[in-house]
PDB file of N, CA and C in Angstrom:
ATOM      1  N   MET A   1      19.299 134.983-139.924  1.00 91.00           N
ATOM      2  CA  MET A   1      20.046 136.221-139.985  1.00 91.00           C
ATOM      3  C   MET A   1      19.554 137.017-141.205  1.00 91.00           C
ATOM      4  N   THR A   2      19.225 138.267-140.977  1.00 95.00           N
ATOM      5  CA  THR A   2      18.734 139.100-142.076  1.00 95.00           C
ATOM      6  C   THR A   2      19.912 139.554-142.944  1.00 95.00           C
ATOM      7  N   ARG A   3      19.595 140.063-144.132  1.00 96.00           N
ATOM      8  CA  ARG A   3      20.653 140.554-145.018  1.00 96.00           C
ATOM      9  C   ARG A   3      21.404 141.704-144.340  1.00 96.00           C
ATOM     10  N   GLU A   4      20.684 142.561-143.630  1.00 96.00           N
ATOM     11  CA  GLU A   4      21.323 143.689-142.940  1.00 96.00           C
ATOM     12  C   GLU A   4      22.303 143.190-141.875  1.00 96.00           C
ATOM     13  N   GLU A   5      21.923 142.135-141.162  1.00 97.00           N
ATOM     14  CA  GLU A   5      22.816 141.558-140.151  1.00 97.00           C
ATOM     15  C   GLU A   5      24.038 140.922-140.815  1.00 97.00           C
ATOM     16  N   ILE A   6      23.831 140.295-141.967  1.00 97.00           N
ATOM     17  CA  ILE A   6      24.941 139.701-142.718  1.00 97.00           C
ATOM     18  C   ILE A   6      25.903 140.794-143.170  1.00 97.00           C
ATOM     19  N   VAL A   7      25.359 141.895-143.700  1.00 98.00           N
ATOM     20  CA  VAL A   7      26.200 143.020-144.134  1.00 98.00           C
ATOM     21  C   VAL A   7      27.029 143.531-142.952  1.00 98.00           C
ATOM     22  N   ALA A   8      26.406 143.725-141.801  1.00 98.00           N
ATOM     23  CA  ALA A   8      27.121 144.222-140.624  1.00 98.00           C
ATOM     24  C   ALA A   8      28.223 143.255-140.205  1.00 98.00           C
ATOM     25  N   LYS A   9      27.917 141.963-140.202  1.00 97.00           N
ATOM     26  CA  LYS A   9      28.914 140.962-139.815  1.00 97.00           C
ATOM     27  C   LYS A   9      30.049 140.907-140.833  1.00 97.00           C
ATOM     28  N   LEU A  10      29.732 141.045-142.116  1.00 97.00           N
ATOM     29  CA  LEU A  10      30.772 141.056-143.139  1.00 97.00           C
ATOM     30  C   LEU A  10      31.712 142.247-142.956  1.00 97.00           C
ATOM     31  N   LYS A  11      31.155 143.411-142.678  1.00 97.00           N
ATOM     32  CA  LYS A  11      31.990 144.599-142.463  1.00 97.00           C
ATOM     33  C   LYS A  11      32.908 144.402-141.256  1.00 97.00           C
ATOM     34  N   GLU A  12      32.366 143.828-140.185  1.00 97.00           N
ATOM     35  CA  GLU A  12      33.182 143.535-139.001  1.00 97.00           C
ATOM     36  C   GLU A  12      34.277 142.538-139.352  1.00 97.00           C
ATOM     37  N   THR A  13      33.942 141.543-140.164  1.00 96.00           N
ATOM     38  CA  THR A  13      34.901 140.526-140.575  1.00 96.00           C
ATOM     39  C   THR A  13      36.018 141.133-141.414  1.00 96.00           C
ATOM     40  N   VAL A  14      35.680 142.035-142.327  1.00 96.00           N
ATOM     41  CA  VAL A  14      36.694 142.705-143.149  1.00 96.00           C
ATOM     42  C   VAL A  14      37.687 143.441-142.251  1.00 96.00           C
ATOM     43  N   VAL A  15      37.183 144.215-141.323  1.00 96.00           N
ATOM     44  CA  VAL A  15      38.047 145.011-140.455  1.00 96.00           C
ATOM     45  C   VAL A  15      38.911 144.123-139.556  1.00 96.00           C
ATOM     46  N   SER A  16      38.299 143.114-138.927  1.00 96.00           N
ATOM     47  CA  SER A  16      39.061 142.283-137.986  1.00 96.00           C
ATOM     48  C   SER A  16      40.007 141.317-138.691  1.00 96.00           C
ATOM     49  N   ALA A  17      39.557 140.676-139.756  1.00 95.00           N
ATOM     50  CA  ALA A  17      40.402 139.681-140.432  1.00 95.00           C
ATOM     51  C   ALA A  17      41.615 140.315-141.103  1.00 95.00           C
ATOM     52  N   LEU A  18      41.473 141.548-141.552  1.00 94.00           N
ATOM     53  CA  LEU A  18      42.555 142.204-142.280  1.00 94.00           C
ATOM     54  C   LEU A  18      43.299 143.229-141.426  1.00 94.00           C
ATOM     55  N   ASP A  19      42.971 143.291-140.138  1.00 93.00           N
ATOM     56  CA  ASP A  19      43.634 144.223-139.212  1.00 93.00           C
ATOM     57  C   ASP A  19      43.655 145.647-139.748  1.00 93.00           C
ATOM     58  N   LEU A  20      42.504 146.110-140.200  1.00 89.00           N
ATOM     59  CA  LEU A  20      42.391 147.473-140.737  1.00 89.00           C
ATOM     60  C   LEU A  20      42.180 148.447-139.579  1.00 89.00           C
ATOM     61  N   GLU A  21      43.264 148.789-138.933  1.00 87.00           N
ATOM     62  CA  GLU A  21      43.218 149.601-137.724  1.00 87.00           C
ATOM     63  C   GLU A  21      42.663 150.996-137.946  1.00 87.00           C
ATOM     64  N   ASP A  22      42.798 151.526-139.150  1.00 90.00           N
ATOM     65  CA  ASP A  22      42.346 152.885-139.429  1.00 90.00           C
ATOM     66  C   ASP A  22      40.874 152.952-139.833  1.00 90.00           C
ATOM     67  N   LEU A  23      40.215 151.800-139.931  1.00 91.00           N
ATOM     68  CA  LEU A  23      38.815 151.754-140.363  1.00 91.00           C
ATOM     69  C   LEU A  23      37.934 151.100-139.315  1.00 91.00           C
ATOM     70  N   THR A  24      36.686 151.518-139.311  1.00 95.00           N
ATOM     71  CA  THR A  24      35.669 150.841-138.524  1.00 95.00           C
ATOM     72  C   THR A  24      34.687 150.219-139.518  1.00 95.00           C
ATOM     73  N   PRO A  25      33.874 149.275-139.088  1.00 96.00           N
ATOM     74  CA  PRO A  25      32.874 148.718-140.007  1.00 96.00           C
ATOM     75  C   PRO A  25      31.996 149.800-140.636  1.00 96.00           C
ATOM     76  N   ALA A  26      31.698 150.853-139.899  1.00 96.00           N
ATOM     77  CA  ALA A  26      30.854 151.933-140.411  1.00 96.00           C
ATOM     78  C   ALA A  26      31.526 152.706-141.550  1.00 96.00           C
ATOM     79  N   ASP A  27      32.859 152.645-141.617  1.00 95.00           N
ATOM     80  CA  ASP A  27      33.589 153.341-142.673  1.00 95.00           C
ATOM     81  C   ASP A  27      33.492 152.636-144.025  1.00 95.00           C
ATOM     82  N   ILE A  28      33.099 151.382-144.029  1.00 95.00           N
ATOM     83  CA  ILE A  28      33.059 150.603-145.262  1.00 95.00           C
ATOM     84  C   ILE A  28      31.705 150.772-145.933  1.00 95.00           C
ATOM     85  N   GLU A  29      31.734 151.282-147.149  1.00 95.00           N
ATOM     86  CA  GLU A  29      30.493 151.453-147.902  1.00 95.00           C
ATOM     87  C   GLU A  29      30.066 150.100-148.468  1.00 95.00           C
ATOM     88  N   THR A  30      28.809 149.773-148.294  1.00 96.00           N
ATOM     89  CA  THR A  30      28.292 148.472-148.689  1.00 96.00           C
ATOM     90  C   THR A  30      28.466 148.192-150.175  1.00 96.00           C
ATOM     91  N   GLU A  31      28.261 149.207-151.017  1.00 96.00           N
ATOM     92  CA  GLU A  31      28.321 149.020-152.470  1.00 96.00           C
ATOM     93  C   GLU A  31      29.700 149.315-153.064  1.00 96.00           C
ATOM     94  N   ALA A  32      30.625 149.846-152.271  1.00 94.00           N
ATOM     95  CA  ALA A  32      31.939 150.221-152.788  1.00 94.00           C
ATOM     96  C   ALA A  32      32.781 148.981-153.086  1.00 94.00           C
ATOM     97  N   PRO A  33      33.591 149.041-154.145  1.00 95.00           N
ATOM     98  CA  PRO A  33      34.482 147.913-154.451  1.00 95.00           C
ATOM     99  C   PRO A  33      35.449 147.652-153.298  1.00 95.00           C
ATOM    100  N   LEU A  34      35.709 146.379-153.038  1.00 94.00           N
ATOM    101  CA  LEU A  34      36.665 146.026-151.993  1.00 94.00           C
ATOM    102  C   LEU A  34      38.098 146.104-152.506  1.00 94.00           C
ATOM    103  N   PHE A  35      38.267 145.903-153.810  1.00 91.00           N
ATOM    104  CA  PHE A  35      39.607 145.853-154.404  1.00 91.00           C
ATOM    105  C   PHE A  35      39.808 147.029-155.344  1.00 91.00           C
ATOM    106  N   GLY A  36      41.075 147.328-155.627  1.00 84.00           N
ATOM    107  CA  GLY A  36      41.387 148.409-156.570  1.00 84.00           C
ATOM    108  C   GLY A  36      41.014 149.770-156.015  1.00 84.00           C
ATOM    109  N   GLU A  37      40.192 150.499-156.778  1.00 82.00           N
ATOM    110  CA  GLU A  37      39.878 151.882-156.441  1.00 82.00           C
ATOM    111  C   GLU A  37      39.004 152.041-155.197  1.00 82.00           C
ATOM    112  N   GLY A  38      38.389 150.979-154.736  1.00 82.00           N
ATOM    113  CA  GLY A  38      37.515 151.067-153.561  1.00 82.00           C
ATOM    114  C   GLY A  38      38.319 151.032-152.276  1.00 82.00           C
ATOM    115  N   LEU A  39      38.169 149.948-151.539  1.00 87.00           N
ATOM    116  CA  LEU A  39      38.855 149.799-150.258  1.00 87.00           C
ATOM    117  C   LEU A  39      40.352 149.561-150.457  1.00 87.00           C
ATOM    118  N   GLY A  40      40.725 149.147-151.663  1.00 88.00           N
ATOM    119  CA  GLY A  40      42.141 148.990-151.987  1.00 88.00           C
ATOM    120  C   GLY A  40      42.760 147.682-151.525  1.00 88.00           C
ATOM    121  N   LEU A  41      41.959 146.648-151.359  1.00 90.00           N
ATOM    122  CA  LEU A  41      42.504 145.358-150.938  1.00 90.00           C
ATOM    123  C   LEU A  41      43.272 144.718-152.087  1.00 90.00           C
ATOM    124  N   ASP A  42      44.174 143.773-151.742  1.00 89.00           N
ATOM    125  CA  ASP A  42      44.950 143.073-152.757  1.00 89.00           C
ATOM    126  C   ASP A  42      44.689 141.564-152.688  1.00 89.00           C
ATOM    127  N   SER A  43      45.434 140.790-153.474  1.00 86.00           N
ATOM    128  CA  SER A  43      45.175 139.349-153.565  1.00 86.00           C
ATOM    129  C   SER A  43      45.435 138.622-152.250  1.00 86.00           C
ATOM    130  N   ILE A  44      46.406 139.050-151.482  1.00 91.00           N
ATOM    131  CA  ILE A  44      46.665 138.439-150.172  1.00 91.00           C
ATOM    132  C   ILE A  44      45.476 138.707-149.256  1.00 91.00           C
ATOM    133  N   ASP A  45      44.965 139.936-149.292  1.00 92.00           N
ATOM    134  CA  ASP A  45      43.778 140.280-148.507  1.00 92.00           C
ATOM    135  C   ASP A  45      42.602 139.400-148.923  1.00 92.00           C
ATOM    136  N   ALA A  46      42.479 139.133-150.216  1.00 90.00           N
ATOM    137  CA  ALA A  46      41.372 138.313-150.712  1.00 90.00           C
ATOM    138  C   ALA A  46      41.417 136.916-150.096  1.00 90.00           C
ATOM    139  N   LEU A  47      42.607 136.339-150.026  1.00 91.00           N
ATOM    140  CA  LEU A  47      42.736 135.009-149.423  1.00 91.00           C
ATOM    141  C   LEU A  47      42.360 135.033-147.952  1.00 91.00           C
ATOM    142  N   GLU A  48      42.872 136.014-147.228  1.00 95.00           N
ATOM    143  CA  GLU A  48      42.577 136.126-145.802  1.00 95.00           C
ATOM    144  C   GLU A  48      41.083 136.372-145.574  1.00 95.00           C
ATOM    145  N   LEU A  49      40.513 137.246-146.386  1.00 95.00           N
ATOM    146  CA  LEU A  49      39.095 137.551-146.250  1.00 95.00           C
ATOM    147  C   LEU A  49      38.247 136.330-146.594  1.00 95.00           C
ATOM    148  N   GLY A  50      38.614 135.617-147.640  1.00 94.00           N
ATOM    149  CA  GLY A  50      37.880 134.410-148.012  1.00 94.00           C
ATOM    150  C   GLY A  50      37.854 133.390-146.891  1.00 94.00           C
ATOM    151  N   MET A  51      39.004 133.186-146.241  1.00 95.00           N
ATOM    152  CA  MET A  51      39.063 132.239-145.122  1.00 95.00           C
ATOM    153  C   MET A  51      38.220 132.727-143.951  1.00 95.00           C
ATOM    154  N   ALA A  52      38.266 134.012-143.666  1.00 97.00           N
ATOM    155  CA  ALA A  52      37.499 134.560-142.544  1.00 97.00           C
ATOM    156  C   ALA A  52      35.993 134.466-142.799  1.00 97.00           C
ATOM    157  N   VAL A  53      35.576 134.758-144.027  1.00 96.00           N
ATOM    158  CA  VAL A  53      34.151 134.675-144.373  1.00 96.00           C
ATOM    159  C   VAL A  53      33.688 133.220-144.328  1.00 96.00           C
ATOM    160  N   LYS A  54      34.522 132.321-144.822  1.00 95.00           N
ATOM    161  CA  LYS A  54      34.200 130.889-144.783  1.00 95.00           C
ATOM    162  C   LYS A  54      33.989 130.438-143.335  1.00 95.00           C
ATOM    163  N   LYS A  55      34.873 130.874-142.460  1.00 96.00           N
ATOM    164  CA  LYS A  55      34.777 130.503-141.045  1.00 96.00           C
ATOM    165  C   LYS A  55      33.555 131.145-140.379  1.00 96.00           C
ATOM    166  N   ALA A  56      33.311 132.409-140.667  1.00 95.00           N
ATOM    167  CA  ALA A  56      32.210 133.133-140.024  1.00 95.00           C
ATOM    168  C   ALA A  56      30.836 132.628-140.452  1.00 95.00           C
ATOM    169  N   PHE A  57      30.713 132.212-141.725  1.00 96.00           N
ATOM    170  CA  PHE A  57      29.398 131.843-142.253  1.00 96.00           C
ATOM    171  C   PHE A  57      29.276 130.377-142.646  1.00 96.00           C
ATOM    172  N   GLY A  58      30.370 129.626-142.581  1.00 95.00           N
ATOM    173  CA  GLY A  58      30.324 128.217-142.923  1.00 95.00           C
ATOM    174  C   GLY A  58      29.998 127.957-144.384  1.00 95.00           C
ATOM    175  N   ILE A  59      30.522 128.810-145.262  1.00 94.00           N
ATOM    176  CA  ILE A  59      30.260 128.649-146.693  1.00 94.00           C
ATOM    177  C   ILE A  59      31.567 128.376-147.428  1.00 94.00           C
ATOM    178  N   THR A  60      31.447 127.901-148.653  1.00 92.00           N
ATOM    179  CA  THR A  60      32.620 127.684-149.493  1.00 92.00           C
ATOM    180  C   THR A  60      32.488 128.546-150.740  1.00 92.00           C
ATOM    181  N   PHE A  61      33.604 128.707-151.405  1.00 91.00           N
ATOM    182  CA  PHE A  61      33.640 129.510-152.623  1.00 91.00           C
ATOM    183  C   PHE A  61      34.056 128.652-153.799  1.00 91.00           C
ATOM    184  N   SER A  62      33.766 129.137-154.968  1.00 86.00           N
ATOM    185  CA  SER A  62      34.088 128.453-156.214  1.00 86.00           C
ATOM    186  C   SER A  62      35.594 128.446-156.445  1.00 86.00           C
ATOM    187  N   SER A  63      36.052 127.511-157.250  1.00 88.00           N
ATOM    188  CA  SER A  63      37.451 127.523-157.658  1.00 88.00           C
ATOM    189  C   SER A  63      37.637 128.369-158.922  1.00 88.00           C
ATOM    190  N   ASP A  64      36.546 128.943-159.401  1.00 91.00           N
ATOM    191  CA  ASP A  64      36.570 129.783-160.606  1.00 91.00           C
ATOM    192  C   ASP A  64      36.911 131.230-160.222  1.00 91.00           C
ATOM    193  N   PRO A  65      38.098 131.719-160.607  1.00 89.00           N
ATOM    194  CA  PRO A  65      38.506 133.074-160.233  1.00 89.00           C
ATOM    195  C   PRO A  65      37.538 134.163-160.705  1.00 89.00           C
ATOM    196  N   ALA A  66      36.968 134.005-161.890  1.00 92.00           N
ATOM    197  CA  ALA A  66      36.042 135.025-162.404  1.00 92.00           C
ATOM    198  C   ALA A  66      34.799 135.117-161.529  1.00 92.00           C
ATOM    199  N   GLN A  67      34.278 133.985-161.114  1.00 94.00           N
ATOM    200  CA  GLN A  67      33.101 133.984-160.247  1.00 94.00           C
ATOM    201  C   GLN A  67      33.444 134.592-158.889  1.00 94.00           C
ATOM    202  N   ASN A  68      34.597 134.253-158.356  1.00 92.00           N
ATOM    203  CA  ASN A  68      34.998 134.802-157.060  1.00 92.00           C
ATOM    204  C   ASN A  68      35.212 136.311-157.122  1.00 92.00           C
ATOM    205  N   ARG A  69      35.703 136.820-158.251  1.00 91.00           N
ATOM    206  CA  ARG A  69      35.844 138.277-158.403  1.00 91.00           C
ATOM    207  C   ARG A  69      34.481 138.956-158.288  1.00 91.00           C
ATOM    208  N   LYS A  70      33.459 138.339-158.862  1.00 95.00           N
ATOM    209  CA  LYS A  70      32.104 138.899-158.761  1.00 95.00           C
ATOM    210  C   LYS A  70      31.600 138.826-157.325  1.00 95.00           C
ATOM    211  N   ILE A  71      31.816 137.699-156.669  1.00 95.00           N
ATOM    212  CA  ILE A  71      31.358 137.513-155.285  1.00 95.00           C
ATOM    213  C   ILE A  71      32.028 138.526-154.363  1.00 95.00           C
ATOM    214  N   PHE A  72      33.336 138.732-154.531  1.00 95.00           N
ATOM    215  CA  PHE A  72      34.104 139.600-153.638  1.00 95.00           C
ATOM    216  C   PHE A  72      34.191 141.043-154.127  1.00 95.00           C
ATOM    217  N   HIS A  73      33.342 141.426-155.071  1.00 95.00           N
ATOM    218  CA  HIS A  73      33.382 142.794-155.588  1.00 95.00           C
ATOM    219  C   HIS A  73      33.135 143.827-154.488  1.00 95.00           C
ATOM    220  N   SER A  74      32.134 143.583-153.665  1.00 96.00           N
ATOM    221  CA  SER A  74      31.763 144.538-152.612  1.00 96.00           C
ATOM    222  C   SER A  74      31.158 143.773-151.447  1.00 96.00           C
ATOM    223  N   VAL A  75      30.921 144.478-150.354  1.00 97.00           N
ATOM    224  CA  VAL A  75      30.226 143.849-149.221  1.00 97.00           C
ATOM    225  C   VAL A  75      28.832 143.418-149.664  1.00 97.00           C
ATOM    226  N   ALA A  76      28.194 144.226-150.514  1.00 98.00           N
ATOM    227  CA  ALA A  76      26.851 143.892-150.992  1.00 98.00           C
ATOM    228  C   ALA A  76      26.852 142.585-151.776  1.00 98.00           C
ATOM    229  N   SER A  77      27.818 142.409-152.680  1.00 97.00           N
ATOM    230  CA  SER A  77      27.856 141.172-153.469  1.00 97.00           C
ATOM    231  C   SER A  77      28.221 139.975-152.595  1.00 97.00           C
ATOM    232  N   LEU A  78      29.067 140.180-151.603  1.00 96.00           N
ATOM    233  CA  LEU A  78      29.382 139.102-150.659  1.00 96.00           C
ATOM    234  C   LEU A  78      28.128 138.723-149.861  1.00 96.00           C
ATOM    235  N   ALA A  79      27.380 139.722-149.417  1.00 97.00           N
ATOM    236  CA  ALA A  79      26.154 139.453-148.660  1.00 97.00           C
ATOM    237  C   ALA A  79      25.154 138.682-149.518  1.00 97.00           C
ATOM    238  N   ASP A  80      25.023 139.070-150.780  1.00 97.00           N
ATOM    239  CA  ASP A  80      24.121 138.348-151.690  1.00 97.00           C
ATOM    240  C   ASP A  80      24.535 136.893-151.804  1.00 97.00           C
ATOM    241  N   TYR A  81      25.848 136.643-151.885  1.00 96.00           N
ATOM    242  CA  TYR A  81      26.339 135.268-151.985  1.00 96.00           C
ATOM    243  C   TYR A  81      26.042 134.494-150.708  1.00 96.00           C
ATOM    244  N   VAL A  82      26.281 135.104-149.556  1.00 96.00           N
ATOM    245  CA  VAL A  82      25.996 134.427-148.283  1.00 96.00           C
ATOM    246  C   VAL A  82      24.511 134.069-148.204  1.00 96.00           C
ATOM    247  N   VAL A  83      23.647 135.011-148.583  1.00 95.00           N
ATOM    248  CA  VAL A  83      22.203 134.763-148.585  1.00 95.00           C
ATOM    249  C   VAL A  83      21.868 133.610-149.541  1.00 95.00           C
ATOM    250  N   SER A  84      22.492 133.597-150.714  1.00 95.00           N
ATOM    251  CA  SER A  84      22.213 132.544-151.701  1.00 95.00           C
ATOM    252  C   SER A  84      22.656 131.165-151.219  1.00 95.00           C
ATOM    253  N   GLN A  85      23.573 131.146-150.283  1.00 93.00           N
ATOM    254  CA  GLN A  85      24.051 129.877-149.729  1.00 93.00           C
ATOM    255  C   GLN A  85      23.213 129.424-148.536  1.00 93.00           C
ATOM    256  N   GLY A  86      22.157 130.198-148.239  1.00 82.00           N
ATOM    257  CA  GLY A  86      21.231 129.820-147.170  1.00 82.00           C
ATOM    258  C   GLY A  86      21.745 130.091-145.787  1.00 82.00           C
ATOM    259  N   ARG A  87      22.617 131.080-145.646  1.00 62.00           N
ATOM    260  CA  ARG A  87      23.173 131.398-144.307  1.00 62.00           C
ATOM    261  C   ARG A  87      22.579 132.670-143.790  1.00 62.00           C
TER     262      ARG A  87
END
């Protein structure tokens, strides 16, 4: 799977896992923050998204909150992490 395909799948996962009815995958900017001023996700969304990404790509995440904040910063950083995990 190419990085571009991973980015597309991640955007689809964000929309479907979080039931973002008002957004399409195309509406999500790859480099935009997922939390706070960007997409506006919260900690509950982070848990749901983490489980969905784990299921979709068969990867695990660190128990270190600071590292996970970096991984989940944007779709781009999530894609980089998925690539680094060999998926």
